[in-house]
Amino acid sequence: MSAMSIKVNPNFRNIAPNYLFSDVAARVAAYTEAHPEARILRLGVGDVTLPLTGRVIAAMAGAVAEMADGATFRGYAPESGYDFLREAVARHYERFGVALAAREVFISDGAKNDCGNLTELFGDNPVFIPDPVYPVYLDSNLMAGRKVTFLPATRENDFLPTPEGLGAEAAIIYICSPNNPTGAVYDRERLGAWVEHALRTGSLIIYDAAYEAFIEGDVPHSIFEIEGARACAIEVASLSKTAGFTGTRCSWTVIPEELLAEGFSLRDMWERRQATKFNGVPYVVQRGAEAALSPEGYAECLELVGYYRENAELIASALRDRDVFFTGGASSPYLWMRCPRGMGSWEFFDWLLATAQVVGTPGAGFGAEGEGYFRLTSFGSRESTAEAVERLRACL
Ligand code: MLT
């Protein structure tokens, strides 16, 4: 087979050969092949296990019935989302005291996609990304050829980088709160410092609120709770973790009308981008999402969140008992633990798989500052979480 003569995107030379969770899956598959008898417990990728709630299922079943009838059948969905769901999302933000216009809400099939695709709106700006953090921000900026500067999130700064010392240049700044993987959450004051910095420097914050439903206590669920954020922030959020939609796919991105750069409205640019490259989320899914955000539907979602919280507490109690340093677990489905006995992240991954047949995610996969840390998820079933906890107690 001879190689083609086309040129490829040279930026792919700058990214790791595999996506983090693909790497984890490959190592687990190799272990399973060598040890077919092993009963592996998975606390790795943050994928939910509880089924969709009753109201979501009923709404989706009703929508399927509509699709089965010529009088109510629907074809292409509007690429930015049906008005009924854009309005439901806007009403959802009233829970946090945030007023949005429905036209500022763009429905999508995943926060991951939107985080990646948003890079298309921007020219060659400096990009600031926390380290450690969800790998999509880094990879998608590297694929686009952007130069990335890391904001270390360490034990010393409570895993919450601040804008201190950043200088006055305009930049694209990523913030994920509650943070994946550390579980650290910005309070009003610390998030306010970022908004103030962005307004002063003409920067844009891309705020990932995918885990807001897990927040406990009086901290912001949305960056738009902070005064001035409408003039400097885009927010991405999702029903994946809130309503168990990891396989169902529905999310949204909020782009306020006020966001203007070089004479362009970012809202209008995103609408234009989506109209060209996206054909909308299926009607059946959008009806399910609408139900999840209704008062009764949201109460059911919070029951799912409560179940995962109890799992997190089970894992946390084992780590406390074994004197292992960790963060997260509260306000987050993730626990971010220090690897014992000075082990590196991947070293501990292999050791834990071999010793206890428990899978987690190596902290180093989320950035250099994650080396020596390890992430456990509370999204498992109660049975497998309880068993994993017993195994952790026995080996840590
Ligand atoms: C994770 O494990 O970090 C998440 O499941 C990844 C994602 O939401 O795409």
Coordinates of C-alpha atoms and ligand atoms in Angstrom, one line a residue:
M1 CA 0.0 0.0 0.0
S2 CA 1.6 3.3 -1.0
A3 CA 1.1 6.4 1.1
M4 CA -1.0 9.3 -0.2
S5 CA 0.5 12.6 -1.2
I6 CA -1.9 14.8 0.7
K7 CA -0.8 17.0 3.6
V8 CA -2.4 16.3 7.0
N9 CA -3.0 18.6 10.0
P10 CA 0.5 18.8 11.4
N11 CA -0.8 19.7 14.8
F12 CA -1.7 16.0 15.3
R13 CA 2.0 15.5 15.9
N14 CA 1.6 17.6 19.1
I15 CA -1.1 15.5 20.8
A16 CA -0.7 12.2 22.7
P17 CA -1.2 9.2 20.4
N18 CA -4.3 8.1 22.4
Y19 CA -7.1 9.9 24.2
L20 CA -6.8 9.3 28.0
F21 CA -9.9 7.0 28.4
S22 CA -8.9 5.0 25.3
D23 CA -5.5 4.4 26.9
V24 CA -7.2 3.2 30.1
A25 CA -9.6 0.9 28.2
A26 CA -6.7 -0.6 26.2
R27 CA -4.8 -1.4 29.4
V28 CA -7.9 -3.0 31.0
A29 CA -8.5 -5.0 27.9
A30 CA -5.0 -6.3 27.9
Y31 CA -5.3 -7.3 31.5
T32 CA -8.6 -9.0 31.0
E33 CA -7.2 -11.0 28.1
A34 CA -4.3 -12.2 30.3
H35 CA -6.6 -12.8 33.3
P36 CA -10.0 -13.9 31.9
E37 CA -11.1 -15.0 35.4
A38 CA -10.6 -11.6 37.0
R39 CA -13.7 -9.7 38.1
I40 CA -12.8 -6.2 37.4
L41 CA -14.5 -3.3 39.1
R42 CA -14.5 -0.1 37.1
L43 CA -14.2 3.3 38.8
G44 CA -12.4 4.8 35.8
V45 CA -14.3 6.7 33.2
G46 CA -17.1 8.9 34.6
D47 CA -19.9 7.0 33.0
V48 CA -23.3 6.8 34.8
T49 CA -24.9 3.5 35.7
L50 CA -28.4 4.3 36.9
P51 CA -31.2 4.2 34.3
L52 CA -33.1 7.3 33.0
T53 CA -35.8 8.6 35.4
G54 CA -39.5 7.9 35.0
R55 CA -40.4 11.4 33.7
V56 CA -37.7 11.4 31.2
I57 CA -38.7 7.9 29.9
A58 CA -42.4 8.9 29.8
A59 CA -41.6 12.1 27.8
M60 CA -39.4 10.2 25.4
A61 CA -42.0 7.5 24.9
G62 CA -44.6 10.2 24.2
A63 CA -42.2 11.7 21.6
V64 CA -41.7 8.3 20.0
A65 CA -45.5 8.0 19.6
E66 CA -45.5 11.4 17.9
M67 CA -42.8 10.3 15.6
A68 CA -44.9 7.2 14.7
D69 CA -47.8 9.4 13.5
G70 CA -47.7 11.2 10.2
A71 CA -49.6 14.2 11.8
T72 CA -46.9 14.8 14.4
F73 CA -43.8 13.3 12.8
R74 CA -40.8 15.6 12.8
G75 CA -37.8 15.7 10.5
Y76 CA -34.6 17.8 11.0
A77 CA -34.6 19.5 14.4
P78 CA -33.6 23.2 14.4
E79 CA -29.8 23.1 14.7
S80 CA -29.8 25.3 17.8
G81 CA -32.5 23.3 19.5
Y82 CA -36.3 23.4 19.7
D83 CA -37.7 26.5 21.4
F84 CA -39.4 24.4 24.1
L85 CA -36.0 23.1 25.3
R86 CA -34.1 26.4 24.9
E87 CA -36.8 28.0 27.1
A88 CA -36.6 25.1 29.6
V89 CA -32.9 25.6 29.9
A90 CA -33.4 29.4 30.4
R91 CA -35.9 28.5 33.2
H92 CA -33.4 26.1 34.7
Y93 CA -31.0 29.0 35.2
E94 CA -33.7 30.8 37.2
R95 CA -32.9 28.2 39.9
F96 CA -29.6 30.0 40.3
G97 CA -31.0 33.5 40.0
V98 CA -29.7 33.8 36.4
A99 CA -31.8 35.4 33.7
L100 CA -31.1 34.2 30.1
A101 CA -32.9 34.7 26.8
A102 CA -33.7 31.4 25.1
R103 CA -31.8 32.6 22.0
E104 CA -28.6 32.6 24.1
V105 CA -29.0 28.9 24.7
F106 CA -27.7 26.4 22.1
I107 CA -28.8 22.8 22.4
S108 CA -26.2 20.2 21.5
D109 CA -25.4 16.6 21.8
G110 CA -22.5 16.9 24.2
A111 CA -20.4 19.4 26.3
K112 CA -17.4 17.5 25.0
N113 CA -18.2 18.3 21.4
D114 CA -19.0 22.0 22.2
C115 CA -15.8 22.4 24.2
G116 CA -13.9 21.1 21.2
N117 CA -15.9 22.9 18.5
L118 CA -15.8 26.3 20.2
T119 CA -12.1 26.6 19.3
E120 CA -13.3 27.3 15.7
L121 CA -14.6 30.7 16.7
F122 CA -11.3 32.1 17.8
G123 CA -8.1 33.3 16.2
D124 CA -4.6 32.9 17.5
N125 CA -5.1 33.9 21.2
P126 CA -3.0 32.8 24.2
V127 CA -4.9 29.9 25.8
F128 CA -4.8 29.2 29.5
I129 CA -5.8 25.8 30.8
P130 CA -5.8 24.5 34.3
D131 CA -3.5 21.5 35.0
P132 CA -4.9 19.0 35.8
V133 CA -8.2 19.2 33.9
Y134 CA -10.5 17.4 31.5
P135 CA -8.2 16.6 28.6
V136 CA -10.6 17.9 25.8
Y137 CA -9.6 21.5 26.3
L138 CA -5.9 20.9 25.8
D139 CA -6.3 18.3 22.9
S140 CA -8.7 20.4 20.9
N141 CA -6.6 23.6 21.2
L142 CA -3.4 21.6 20.3
M143 CA -5.3 20.2 17.3
A144 CA -6.1 23.8 16.2
G145 CA -2.4 24.7 16.5
R146 CA -2.9 27.0 19.5
K147 CA -0.1 27.6 22.1
V148 CA -1.3 26.6 25.5
T149 CA -0.1 27.8 28.9
F150 CA -1.0 25.8 32.0
L151 CA -2.4 27.1 35.2
P152 CA -1.1 24.7 37.9
A153 CA -3.9 23.5 40.2
T154 CA -2.0 22.1 43.2
R155 CA -2.5 21.3 46.9
E156 CA -1.0 24.7 47.7
N157 CA -3.8 26.6 45.9
D158 CA -6.6 24.2 46.9
F159 CA -6.5 23.0 43.3
L160 CA -8.0 26.3 42.2
P161 CA -5.7 28.4 40.1
T162 CA -6.1 32.2 40.4
P163 CA -5.3 34.9 37.8
E164 CA -2.5 36.3 40.0
G165 CA 0.6 37.1 37.9
L166 CA -1.0 36.5 34.5
G167 CA -0.3 39.9 32.9
A168 CA -2.6 42.0 30.8
E169 CA -2.9 40.1 27.5
A170 CA -6.3 39.0 26.2
A171 CA -6.7 35.3 26.3
I172 CA -9.1 32.4 26.2
I173 CA -9.3 30.9 29.7
Y174 CA -10.8 27.6 30.6
I175 CA -12.4 27.0 34.0
C176 CA -14.1 23.7 35.0
S177 CA -16.0 23.9 38.3
P178 CA -16.7 21.6 40.0
N179 CA -13.4 20.5 38.5
N180 CA -12.9 17.3 36.7
P181 CA -10.7 15.6 38.0
T182 CA -10.0 17.2 41.4
G183 CA -13.5 18.1 42.5
A184 CA -12.4 21.6 43.5
V185 CA -15.1 24.2 43.3
Y186 CA -14.8 27.9 42.9
D187 CA -16.5 30.1 45.5
R188 CA -18.0 33.5 44.5
E189 CA -14.9 35.4 45.5
R190 CA -12.4 33.3 43.6
L191 CA -14.6 33.0 40.5
G192 CA -15.2 36.7 40.8
A193 CA -11.5 37.3 40.6
W194 CA -11.4 35.5 37.2
V195 CA -14.3 37.5 35.9
E196 CA -12.7 40.7 37.0
H197 CA -9.4 39.6 35.3
A198 CA -11.2 38.7 32.1
L199 CA -13.1 42.0 32.0
R200 CA -9.9 44.0 32.7
T201 CA -7.9 42.2 30.0
G202 CA -10.6 41.7 27.4
S203 CA -10.3 37.9 27.8
L204 CA -13.0 35.2 27.4
I205 CA -13.7 32.5 29.9
I206 CA -15.0 29.2 28.7
Y207 CA -16.7 27.8 31.8
D208 CA -17.5 24.1 32.0
A209 CA -20.4 23.5 34.5
A210 CA -21.0 19.8 33.6
Y211 CA -20.9 18.8 37.3
E212 CA -22.9 21.7 38.8
A213 CA -25.7 19.4 39.9
F214 CA -23.3 17.8 42.4
I215 CA -22.6 21.1 44.2
E216 CA -23.3 21.2 47.9
G217 CA -23.4 24.6 49.8
D218 CA -23.4 28.2 48.7
V219 CA -21.1 28.3 45.7
P220 CA -21.9 29.3 42.1
H221 CA -23.6 26.7 39.9
S222 CA -23.2 29.0 36.9
I223 CA -20.6 31.7 36.1
F224 CA -23.4 34.0 35.2
E225 CA -24.2 34.2 38.9
I226 CA -21.1 36.5 39.0
E227 CA -21.6 40.1 38.1
G228 CA -20.1 41.1 34.8
A229 CA -19.8 37.5 33.5
R230 CA -22.2 38.1 30.7
A231 CA -19.6 40.3 29.1
C232 CA -16.7 37.8 29.3
A233 CA -18.0 34.2 29.6
I234 CA -19.4 31.3 27.6
E235 CA -20.9 28.4 29.7
V236 CA -21.1 24.8 28.6
A237 CA -23.3 22.4 30.6
S238 CA -24.8 18.9 30.1
L239 CA -27.4 16.5 31.2
S240 CA -24.9 13.6 31.0
K241 CA -24.1 13.5 34.7
T242 CA -27.2 15.4 36.0
A243 CA -29.8 13.2 34.3
G244 CA -27.9 10.1 33.3
F245 CA -27.7 11.2 29.6
T246 CA -24.2 9.9 28.8
G247 CA -25.7 7.6 26.2
T248 CA -28.7 9.7 25.4
R249 CA -26.7 12.9 24.5
C250 CA -28.0 16.3 25.3
S251 CA -26.2 19.4 26.5
W252 CA -26.2 23.2 25.9
T253 CA -23.9 26.1 25.5
V254 CA -24.9 29.6 26.7
I255 CA -23.4 32.5 24.7
P256 CA -24.7 35.9 26.0
E257 CA -25.6 38.6 23.5
E258 CA -23.0 40.9 25.0
L259 CA -20.0 38.9 23.8
L260 CA -18.6 41.0 21.0
A261 CA -15.0 40.7 19.6
E262 CA -13.6 42.4 16.5
G263 CA -17.1 43.5 15.4
F264 CA -18.4 40.0 15.6
S265 CA -21.1 38.6 18.0
L266 CA -19.9 35.3 19.4
R267 CA -23.5 34.2 19.7
D268 CA -24.1 34.9 16.0
M269 CA -20.9 33.2 15.0
W270 CA -21.8 30.0 17.0
E271 CA -25.3 30.0 15.5
R272 CA -23.7 30.2 12.0
R273 CA -21.2 27.5 12.9
Q274 CA -23.8 25.1 14.2
A275 CA -26.2 25.8 11.2
T276 CA -23.4 24.7 8.8
K277 CA -22.0 21.8 10.8
F278 CA -24.7 20.4 13.0
N279 CA -28.2 19.1 12.4
G280 CA -29.6 19.3 15.9
V281 CA -30.3 16.9 18.7
P282 CA -33.1 14.3 18.0
Y283 CA -36.7 15.5 18.9
V284 CA -37.2 12.4 21.2
V285 CA -34.1 13.3 23.2
Q286 CA -35.0 17.0 23.5
R287 CA -38.4 16.0 24.9
G288 CA -36.6 13.8 27.5
A289 CA -34.3 16.7 28.3
E290 CA -37.2 19.1 28.8
A291 CA -38.8 16.6 31.2
A292 CA -35.5 16.3 33.1
L293 CA -35.4 20.1 33.7
S294 CA -39.1 20.4 34.8
P295 CA -39.6 20.8 38.6
E296 CA -40.7 17.2 39.1
G297 CA -38.1 15.8 36.6
Y298 CA -35.3 17.8 38.2
A299 CA -36.3 16.4 41.6
E300 CA -35.9 12.9 40.2
C301 CA -32.5 13.9 38.7
L302 CA -31.4 15.0 42.2
E303 CA -32.2 11.6 43.5
L304 CA -29.8 10.1 41.0
V305 CA -27.2 12.6 42.1
G306 CA -27.9 11.7 45.8
Y307 CA -27.2 8.0 45.0
Y308 CA -23.9 8.8 43.5
R309 CA -23.1 11.1 46.4
E310 CA -23.6 8.1 48.8
N311 CA -21.2 6.1 46.7
A312 CA -18.7 8.9 46.9
E313 CA -19.0 8.9 50.7
L314 CA -18.4 5.2 50.8
I315 CA -15.2 5.6 48.8
A316 CA -14.2 8.6 50.9
S317 CA -14.6 6.7 54.2
A318 CA -12.2 4.0 53.0
L319 CA -9.6 6.6 52.0
R320 CA -10.0 8.4 55.3
D321 CA -9.6 5.1 57.2
R322 CA -6.4 4.4 55.3
D323 CA -5.1 7.9 55.8
V324 CA -4.9 8.6 52.1
F325 CA -5.0 12.3 51.1
F326 CA -7.8 13.1 48.8
T327 CA -10.1 15.9 47.6
G328 CA -13.5 15.8 45.9
G329 CA -16.3 13.5 46.6
A330 CA -18.3 16.4 48.0
S331 CA -19.7 18.6 45.3
S332 CA -18.2 16.2 42.8
P333 CA -18.7 12.6 41.6
Y334 CA -14.9 12.3 41.5
L335 CA -12.4 11.6 44.3
W336 CA -8.8 12.7 43.7
M337 CA -6.5 10.7 45.8
R338 CA -2.7 10.8 46.3
C339 CA -1.1 7.6 45.2
P340 CA 0.2 5.7 48.2
R341 CA 3.9 5.0 48.9
G342 CA 5.1 7.6 46.4
M343 CA 3.9 5.6 43.4
G344 CA 3.4 7.4 40.1
S345 CA -0.1 7.6 38.6
W346 CA 0.3 4.9 35.9
E347 CA 2.4 2.8 38.3
F348 CA -0.5 2.9 40.8
F349 CA -3.0 2.2 38.1
D350 CA -1.2 -1.1 37.1
W351 CA -0.6 -2.0 40.8
L352 CA -4.2 -1.5 41.7
L353 CA -5.5 -3.4 38.7
A354 CA -3.1 -6.3 39.5
T355 CA -3.7 -6.3 43.2
A356 CA -7.4 -5.5 43.6
Q357 CA -8.8 -5.7 40.0
V358 CA -10.1 -2.1 40.5
V359 CA -9.8 0.4 37.7
G360 CA -9.4 4.1 38.2
T361 CA -8.0 6.9 36.1
P362 CA -4.3 7.9 36.4
G363 CA -4.0 11.6 37.4
A364 CA -1.1 12.2 35.1
G365 CA -3.5 11.7 32.2
F366 CA -5.2 15.0 33.2
G367 CA -1.9 17.0 33.1
A368 CA 1.6 17.0 34.5
E369 CA 0.4 18.3 37.9
G370 CA -1.7 15.2 38.2
E371 CA 1.3 13.0 38.4
G372 CA 1.2 11.0 41.7
Y373 CA -2.6 11.4 41.9
F374 CA -5.4 9.0 40.9
R375 CA -9.1 9.6 40.2
L376 CA -11.9 7.4 41.4
T377 CA -15.5 7.8 40.2
S378 CA -18.7 7.4 42.2
F379 CA -20.8 6.6 39.1
G380 CA -20.7 2.9 39.7
S381 CA -23.6 0.7 41.0
R382 CA -23.9 0.5 44.8
E383 CA -22.9 -3.1 44.7
S384 CA -19.7 -2.7 42.7
T385 CA -18.8 0.5 44.5
A386 CA -19.2 -1.3 47.9
E387 CA -17.1 -4.2 46.7
A388 CA -14.4 -1.9 45.3
V389 CA -14.3 -0.1 48.6
E390 CA -13.7 -3.4 50.4
R391 CA -10.9 -4.2 48.1
L392 CA -9.4 -0.7 48.5
R393 CA -9.5 -1.0 52.3
A394 CA -7.7 -4.4 52.0
C395 CA -4.9 -3.2 49.9
L396 CA -4.2 0.5 50.7
Ligands
MLT1 C1 -14.6 11.5 32.6 O1 -14.5 10.4 33.0 O2 -13.8 12.4 32.8 C2 -15.8 11.9 31.8 O3 -16.7 10.8 31.7 C3 -15.5 12.2 30.4 C4 -16.6 13.0 29.7 O4 -17.5 13.5 30.3 O5 -16.4 13.1 28.5

